[in-house]
Structures are given as structure tokens and as C-alpha cells.
PDB file of C-alpha atoms in Angstrom:
ATOM      1  CA  MET A  17       6.344  47.524  16.029  1.00 53.00           C
ATOM      2  CA  ARG A  18       7.261  51.034  14.919  1.00 59.00           C
ATOM      3  CA  ALA A  19       5.933  54.460  16.025  1.00 55.00           C
ATOM      4  CA  ALA A  20       4.632  54.826  12.361  1.00 85.00           C
ATOM      5  CA  THR A  21       2.918  51.522  12.271  1.00 95.00           C
ATOM      6  CA  ARG A  22      -0.769  51.979  11.828  1.00 95.00           C
ATOM      7  CA  ARG A  23      -3.579  49.383  12.168  1.00 96.00           C
ATOM      8  CA  GLU A  24      -6.714  49.368  10.069  1.00 97.00           C
ATOM      9  CA  LEU A  25      -9.732  47.120   9.796  1.00 98.00           C
ATOM     10  CA  LEU A  26     -10.195  45.789   6.359  1.00 97.00           C
ATOM     11  CA  ALA A  27     -13.297  44.118   4.761  1.00 97.00           C
ATOM     12  CA  GLY A  28     -12.716  40.405   4.573  1.00 97.00           C
ATOM     13  CA  PRO A  29     -14.784  37.349   3.737  1.00 96.00           C
ATOM     14  CA  ALA A  30     -15.594  36.542   7.363  1.00 96.00           C
ATOM     15  CA  GLY A  31     -15.907  40.120   8.549  1.00 97.00           C
ATOM     16  CA  ARG A  32     -13.315  42.744   9.430  1.00 98.00           C
ATOM     17  CA  ILE A  33      -9.529  41.879   9.219  1.00 98.00           C
ATOM     18  CA  GLU A  34      -7.185  43.698  11.566  1.00 98.00           C
ATOM     19  CA  CYS A  35      -4.072  44.669   9.664  1.00 98.00           C
ATOM     20  CA  ALA A  36      -0.893  46.399  10.748  1.00 98.00           C
ATOM     21  CA  ILE A  37       0.580  48.559   7.946  1.00 98.00           C
ATOM     22  CA  ASP A  38       4.144  49.895   7.660  1.00 97.00           C
ATOM     23  CA  VAL A  39       4.991  52.299   4.749  1.00 97.00           C
ATOM     24  CA  PRO A  40       8.536  53.197   3.731  1.00 95.00           C
ATOM     25  CA  ALA A  41       9.567  56.808   3.884  1.00 92.00           C
ATOM     26  CA  GLU A  42      10.761  56.712   0.218  1.00 92.00           C
ATOM     27  CA  PRO A  43       8.572  55.719  -2.676  1.00 93.00           C
ATOM     28  CA  ALA A  44       7.652  51.991  -2.191  1.00 95.00           C
ATOM     29  CA  ARG A  45       9.550  49.373  -4.296  1.00 94.00           C
ATOM     30  CA  GLY A  46       7.166  46.657  -3.518  1.00 96.00           C
ATOM     31  CA  LEU A  47       4.191  45.324  -1.546  1.00 97.00           C
ATOM     32  CA  ALA A  48       4.868  42.612   1.090  1.00 97.00           C
ATOM     33  CA  LEU A  49       2.155  40.465   2.745  1.00 98.00           C
ATOM     34  CA  ILE A  50       3.347  38.696   5.826  1.00 98.00           C
ATOM     35  CA  ALA A  51       1.411  35.832   7.515  1.00 98.00           C
ATOM     36  CA  HIS A  52       1.591  34.912  11.217  1.00 98.00           C
ATOM     37  CA  PRO A  53       1.750  31.468  12.884  1.00 97.00           C
ATOM     38  CA  HIS A  54      -1.066  29.224  13.814  1.00 97.00           C
ATOM     39  CA  PRO A  55      -4.041  31.116  15.445  1.00 95.00           C
ATOM     40  CA  LEU A  56      -4.987  28.437  17.811  1.00 95.00           C
ATOM     41  CA  PHE A  57      -1.474  28.361  19.304  1.00 95.00           C
ATOM     42  CA  GLY A  58      -1.056  32.058  20.087  1.00 95.00           C
ATOM     43  CA  GLY A  59      -0.008  33.186  16.534  1.00 97.00           C
ATOM     44  CA  THR A  60      -0.725  36.883  15.882  1.00 98.00           C
ATOM     45  CA  LEU A  61       0.555  39.660  13.750  1.00 98.00           C
ATOM     46  CA  ASP A  62       2.737  40.757  16.726  1.00 97.00           C
ATOM     47  CA  ASN A  63       4.785  37.572  16.562  1.00 98.00           C
ATOM     48  CA  LYS A  64       8.521  38.365  16.831  1.00 98.00           C
ATOM     49  CA  VAL A  65       9.379  36.396  13.612  1.00 98.00           C
ATOM     50  CA  VAL A  66       6.662  38.096  11.790  1.00 98.00           C
ATOM     51  CA  GLN A  67       7.798  41.545  13.004  1.00 97.00           C
ATOM     52  CA  THR A  68      11.304  40.683  12.020  1.00 97.00           C
ATOM     53  CA  LEU A  69      10.164  39.856   8.511  1.00 97.00           C
ATOM     54  CA  ALA A  70       8.172  43.091   8.256  1.00 96.00           C
ATOM     55  CA  ARG A  71      11.144  45.146   9.395  1.00 95.00           C
ATOM     56  CA  ALA A  72      13.434  43.547   6.874  1.00 95.00           C
ATOM     57  CA  LEU A  73      11.012  44.077   4.113  1.00 95.00           C
ATOM     58  CA  LEU A  74      10.276  47.609   5.080  1.00 95.00           C
ATOM     59  CA  GLU A  75      14.122  48.294   4.985  1.00 93.00           C
ATOM     60  CA  GLN A  76      14.139  46.952   1.369  1.00 93.00           C
ATOM     61  CA  GLY A  77      11.514  49.521   0.415  1.00 94.00           C
ATOM     62  CA  CYS A  78       8.307  47.412   0.672  1.00 95.00           C
ATOM     63  CA  VAL A  79       5.009  48.389   2.065  1.00 97.00           C
ATOM     64  CA  ALA A  80       4.619  45.772   4.761  1.00 97.00           C
ATOM     65  CA  LEU A  81       1.092  44.382   5.522  1.00 98.00           C
ATOM     66  CA  ARG A  82       0.568  42.066   8.558  1.00 98.00           C
ATOM     67  CA  PRO A  83      -3.051  40.792   8.910  1.00 98.00           C
ATOM     68  CA  ASN A  84      -4.452  39.020  11.885  1.00 98.00           C
ATOM     69  CA  PHE A  85      -6.176  35.831  10.563  1.00 98.00           C
ATOM     70  CA  ARG A  86      -9.943  35.459  11.381  1.00 97.00           C
ATOM     71  CA  GLY A  87     -10.647  35.100  15.105  1.00 97.00           C
ATOM     72  CA  VAL A  88      -7.365  36.771  16.132  1.00 97.00           C
ATOM     73  CA  GLY A  89      -7.144  40.063  17.856  1.00 96.00           C
ATOM     74  CA  ALA A  90      -9.772  42.468  16.236  1.00 97.00           C
ATOM     75  CA  SER A  91     -10.279  40.220  13.166  1.00 98.00           C
ATOM     76  CA  GLU A  92     -13.812  38.818  12.946  1.00 98.00           C
ATOM     77  CA  GLY A  93     -14.778  35.265  12.251  1.00 97.00           C
ATOM     78  CA  SER A  94     -13.410  31.920  13.498  1.00 97.00           C
ATOM     79  CA  HIS A  95     -10.554  29.631  12.625  1.00 95.00           C
ATOM     80  CA  ASP A  96     -11.215  27.729   9.369  1.00 93.00           C
ATOM     81  CA  GLN A  97      -8.405  25.047   9.308  1.00 91.00           C
ATOM     82  CA  GLY A  98      -6.511  26.907   6.620  1.00 92.00           C
ATOM     83  CA  ARG A  99      -9.274  27.316   4.083  1.00 92.00           C
ATOM     84  CA  GLY A 100     -10.658  30.643   5.062  1.00 96.00           C
ATOM     85  CA  GLU A 101      -7.171  31.859   6.117  1.00 97.00           C
ATOM     86  CA  VAL A 102      -6.039  31.924   2.570  1.00 97.00           C
ATOM     87  CA  ASP A 103      -9.121  33.959   1.622  1.00 97.00           C
ATOM     88  CA  ASP A 104      -8.189  36.435   4.431  1.00 97.00           C
ATOM     89  CA  LEU A 105      -4.778  36.781   2.894  1.00 98.00           C
ATOM     90  CA  ALA A 106      -6.201  37.275  -0.556  1.00 98.00           C
ATOM     91  CA  ALA A 107      -8.560  39.918   0.656  1.00 98.00           C
ATOM     92  CA  THR A 108      -5.740  41.815   2.461  1.00 98.00           C
ATOM     93  CA  LEU A 109      -3.651  41.638  -0.637  1.00 98.00           C
ATOM     94  CA  ALA A 110      -6.446  42.924  -2.856  1.00 97.00           C
ATOM     95  CA  TRP A 111      -6.863  45.899  -0.361  1.00 98.00           C
ATOM     96  CA  GLY A 112      -3.101  46.584  -0.488  1.00 98.00           C
ATOM     97  CA  GLN A 113      -3.031  46.577  -4.309  1.00 97.00           C
ATOM     98  CA  ARG A 114      -5.969  49.002  -4.506  1.00 97.00           C
ATOM     99  CA  GLU A 115      -4.406  51.263  -1.816  1.00 97.00           C
ATOM    100  CA  PHE A 116      -0.747  51.231  -3.015  1.00 97.00           C
ATOM    101  CA  GLY A 117      -1.048  50.318  -6.677  1.00 94.00           C
ATOM    102  CA  PRO A 118       0.412  47.575  -8.893  1.00 92.00           C
ATOM    103  CA  LEU A 119       3.798  47.127  -6.986  1.00 95.00           C
ATOM    104  CA  PRO A 120       6.034  43.970  -7.231  1.00 96.00           C
ATOM    105  CA  LEU A 121       4.473  41.423  -4.826  1.00 96.00           C
ATOM    106  CA  ALA A 122       6.350  39.645  -2.071  1.00 96.00           C
ATOM    107  CA  LEU A 123       4.710  36.876   0.069  1.00 97.00           C
ATOM    108  CA  ALA A 124       6.243  35.964   3.329  1.00 97.00           C
ATOM    109  CA  GLY A 125       5.136  33.893   6.199  1.00 98.00           C
ATOM    110  CA  PHE A 126       6.059  31.988   9.311  1.00 98.00           C
ATOM    111  CA  SER A 127       5.088  28.393  10.232  1.00 98.00           C
ATOM    112  CA  PHE A 128       1.303  28.065   9.528  1.00 98.00           C
ATOM    113  CA  GLY A 129       1.453  31.415   7.804  1.00 98.00           C
ATOM    114  CA  ALA A 130       4.231  30.102   5.503  1.00 98.00           C
ATOM    115  CA  ALA A 131       1.988  27.117   4.505  1.00 98.00           C
ATOM    116  CA  MET A 132      -0.860  29.578   3.763  1.00 98.00           C
ATOM    117  CA  GLN A 133       1.332  31.828   1.726  1.00 98.00           C
ATOM    118  CA  ALA A 134       2.350  28.690  -0.410  1.00 98.00           C
ATOM    119  CA  ARG A 135      -1.313  28.138  -1.060  1.00 98.00           C
ATOM    120  CA  LEU A 136      -1.940  31.755  -1.891  1.00 98.00           C
ATOM    121  CA  GLY A 137       0.996  31.781  -4.345  1.00 97.00           C
ATOM    122  CA  GLN A 138      -0.909  29.364  -6.453  1.00 95.00           C
ATOM    123  CA  ARG A 139      -3.574  32.032  -6.885  1.00 93.00           C
ATOM    124  CA  THR A 140      -1.277  34.931  -7.491  1.00 94.00           C
ATOM    125  CA  ALA A 141       1.943  35.767  -9.264  1.00 88.00           C
ATOM    126  CA  PRO A 142       4.393  36.936  -6.685  1.00 94.00           C
ATOM    127  CA  GLN A 143       7.728  38.240  -7.682  1.00 93.00           C
ATOM    128  CA  ARG A 144       9.334  36.756  -4.408  1.00 95.00           C
ATOM    129  CA  MET A 145       8.299  34.369  -1.709  1.00 96.00           C
ATOM    130  CA  LEU A 146       9.843  33.759   1.657  1.00 97.00           C
ATOM    131  CA  LEU A 147       8.870  30.800   3.887  1.00 98.00           C
ATOM    132  CA  VAL A 148      10.311  30.522   7.387  1.00 98.00           C
ATOM    133  CA  GLY A 149       9.674  27.450   9.453  1.00 98.00           C
ATOM    134  CA  VAL A 150       7.037  26.277   6.976  1.00 98.00           C
ATOM    135  CA  ALA A 151       4.644  23.859   8.579  1.00 98.00           C
ATOM    136  CA  VAL A 152       4.857  21.025   6.112  1.00 97.00           C
ATOM    137  CA  ASN A 153       4.265  18.354   8.673  1.00 95.00           C
ATOM    138  CA  SER A 154       0.829  19.712   9.571  1.00 92.00           C
ATOM    139  CA  PHE A 155      -0.677  20.969   6.398  1.00 94.00           C
ATOM    140  CA  GLU A 156      -0.650  20.305   2.662  1.00 94.00           C
ATOM    141  CA  VAL A 157       1.915  22.763   1.268  1.00 97.00           C
ATOM    142  CA  PRO A 158       1.964  22.930  -2.554  1.00 97.00           C
ATOM    143  CA  PRO A 159       5.112  23.369  -4.649  1.00 97.00           C
ATOM    144  CA  VAL A 160       6.364  26.992  -4.753  1.00 97.00           C
ATOM    145  CA  PRO A 161       8.064  29.026  -7.421  1.00 94.00           C
ATOM    146  CA  GLU A 162      11.689  28.624  -8.337  1.00 93.00           C
ATOM    147  CA  GLY A 163      13.669  31.114  -6.310  1.00 93.00           C
ATOM    148  CA  THR A 164      11.432  30.940  -3.123  1.00 96.00           C
ATOM    149  CA  LEU A 165      13.707  31.566  -0.108  1.00 96.00           C
ATOM    150  CA  VAL A 166      13.200  28.842   2.518  1.00 98.00           C
ATOM    151  CA  VAL A 167      14.644  29.323   6.013  1.00 98.00           C
ATOM    152  CA  HIS A 168      14.540  26.810   8.759  1.00 98.00           C
ATOM    153  CA  GLY A 169      15.967  26.186  12.096  1.00 98.00           C
ATOM    154  CA  GLU A 170      18.404  23.348  12.643  1.00 98.00           C
ATOM    155  CA  ARG A 171      16.742  22.433  15.982  1.00 98.00           C
ATOM    156  CA  ASP A 172      13.137  23.160  15.030  1.00 98.00           C
ATOM    157  CA  GLU A 173      11.167  21.066  17.555  1.00 97.00           C
ATOM    158  CA  THR A 174       7.789  21.837  15.975  1.00 97.00           C
ATOM    159  CA  VAL A 175       8.541  21.320  12.274  1.00 97.00           C
ATOM    160  CA  PRO A 176      11.544  18.807  11.944  1.00 98.00           C
ATOM    161  CA  LEU A 177      14.163  19.896   9.453  1.00 98.00           C
ATOM    162  CA  ALA A 178      13.997  16.585   7.819  1.00 98.00           C
ATOM    163  CA  SER A 179      10.339  16.991   6.928  1.00 98.00           C
ATOM    164  CA  VAL A 180      11.146  20.300   5.188  1.00 98.00           C
ATOM    165  CA  LEU A 181      14.014  18.753   3.269  1.00 98.00           C
ATOM    166  CA  ASP A 182      11.696  16.009   2.192  1.00 98.00           C
ATOM    167  CA  TRP A 183       9.268  18.633   0.863  1.00 98.00           C
ATOM    168  CA  ALA A 184      11.858  20.750  -0.795  1.00 98.00           C
ATOM    169  CA  ARG A 185      13.873  17.846  -2.404  1.00 98.00           C
ATOM    170  CA  PRO A 186      11.465  17.029  -5.332  1.00 98.00           C
ATOM    171  CA  GLN A 187      11.380  20.787  -6.075  1.00 97.00           C
ATOM    172  CA  GLU A 188      15.221  21.029  -6.054  1.00 97.00           C
ATOM    173  CA  LEU A 189      14.534  23.885  -3.770  1.00 97.00           C
ATOM    174  CA  PRO A 190      17.450  25.030  -1.575  1.00 97.00           C
ATOM    175  CA  VAL A 191      16.842  25.440   2.114  1.00 98.00           C
ATOM    176  CA  ILE A 192      18.919  27.842   4.227  1.00 98.00           C
ATOM    177  CA  VAL A 193      19.389  26.239   7.732  1.00 98.00           C
ATOM    178  CA  VAL A 194      20.118  28.476  10.679  1.00 98.00           C
ATOM    179  CA  PRO A 195      22.487  26.463  12.999  1.00 98.00           C
ATOM    180  CA  GLY A 196      21.093  25.927  16.539  1.00 98.00           C
ATOM    181  CA  ALA A 197      17.856  27.747  15.887  1.00 98.00           C
ATOM    182  CA  VAL A 198      14.564  26.403  17.265  1.00 98.00           C
ATOM    183  CA  HIS A 199      11.121  26.986  15.741  1.00 98.00           C
ATOM    184  CA  PHE A 200      10.651  30.449  17.066  1.00 97.00           C
ATOM    185  CA  PHE A 201      14.168  31.507  16.401  1.00 98.00           C
ATOM    186  CA  HIS A 202      14.971  32.506  19.973  1.00 97.00           C
ATOM    187  CA  GLY A 203      18.121  34.429  19.911  1.00 97.00           C
ATOM    188  CA  LYS A 204      18.397  34.134  16.193  1.00 97.00           C
ATOM    189  CA  LEU A 205      16.211  36.958  14.944  1.00 97.00           C
ATOM    190  CA  GLN A 206      19.114  39.075  13.825  1.00 96.00           C
ATOM    191  CA  VAL A 207      20.533  36.085  11.953  1.00 96.00           C
ATOM    192  CA  LEU A 208      17.085  35.761  10.167  1.00 96.00           C
ATOM    193  CA  ARG A 209      17.056  39.483   9.387  1.00 93.00           C
ATOM    194  CA  GLY A 210      20.635  39.241   7.951  1.00 93.00           C
ATOM    195  CA  ILE A 211      19.640  36.402   5.713  1.00 93.00           C
ATOM    196  CA  MET A 212      16.929  38.498   4.318  1.00 87.00           C
ATOM    197  CA  ARG A 213      19.244  41.498   3.858  1.00 81.00           C
ATOM    198  CA  HIS A 214      21.796  39.396   1.935  1.00 75.00           C
ATOM    199  CA  ASN A 215      19.591  37.092  -0.026  1.00 68.00           C
ATOM    200  CA  TRP A 216      16.261  38.703  -0.665  1.00 62.00           C
ATOM    201  CA  CYS A 217      16.201  41.909  -2.577  1.00 54.00           C
ATOM    202  CA  THR A 218      12.902  42.835  -4.211  1.00 50.00           C
TER     203      THR A 218
END
């Protein structure tokens, strides 16, 4: 993503976890953990939406951690239907907290990764949470904290907007809809980055 991005192999429950790490030039204001889309459908830490989230969080002064789920890239293990993947996120988070200290925590994710972050949020106490294209039609996604930022494409062909609204409605959770955007936000990444810049300060 950036010339300064480094990759490390972290200890995880199923073996090593490959993780891309971006550190702000100024003292960090937060620690952001960003989760990528479904591993069995090409999802990796290099996904353009995930990179956009990382850039936006880095701009806001967060250390940005982007792990590859088990079985993706250099991460060891094999896909675990969303069970072990939450453990992978937890292990990456624990490493980040040891490495960078007790910073305010931001959890962000796209599609499958957003669903996994909602599950991780039940184990942790994130100060902020951002879910983009959250895969509520494919996975059980628990309720999320008040103030969670949910962003969805109007023309999402993978996760229908109506499904996300049905999930959000009982929680009285606002959803920001990007007009004309499909699931992968083709041509709309700058819009997504702008939403974070104006709505999601750590």
C-alpha cells in the first residue's frame, strides 16, 4: 500500500499470521484492526476497500493492522467458516496491543471481515467500529455498539441493502448508503474515504 508498509508474521492459533502494518509519522492516537473479505472468494489484506480503510485510519493517526486470515497469503492454517477467523483477529489485536501499547481501539472490516469484526466486538471493548458491506445475509452478525458506522452500497449485488437495513433496524442503527455503489465500491473508494474523514474521528 505505502512504501513504509511493513509485513510481519505473527503467532496465531493456527500458525503464523501474515500482517501488513502501517504506523503514523506522529505519535499514534489509536490502534486500528482491519479485516478483509471472504478468503474463499479472493479476499486478502490487499483488497482495495481494505486498503482504503487502512489509509483513512492512518490519516487519522491510527496504527493500521491488516492481517490475512488463515490460509490466505503467507498465513498458515485453513479456512474455518468464521470461527477461527475471529481467533485470528483476536491474536493480531493482542500482538498490536503488546507492540504499541494501550491505545484506543478501532475495529473495521469489509464484507466477511465486517461480520467477523462484529463478532470480535463482543469479546473486546472497541472505542469505534466501522462495518462496510457487512455480510449479514451469509453469516450470523451480532448486534454492535451504539455509534458503529455502517456503510453500504446502494446497488450491492452480493449483500442486498434491504438485508442490512433489516439487521440494523432493531438496533436503531443508522446506515450510510453510497448512491450507485456496488459491493466492491468500484469508482466509489474516494467517497468511502471521505465518509470516514468526515464521520469517523478516533
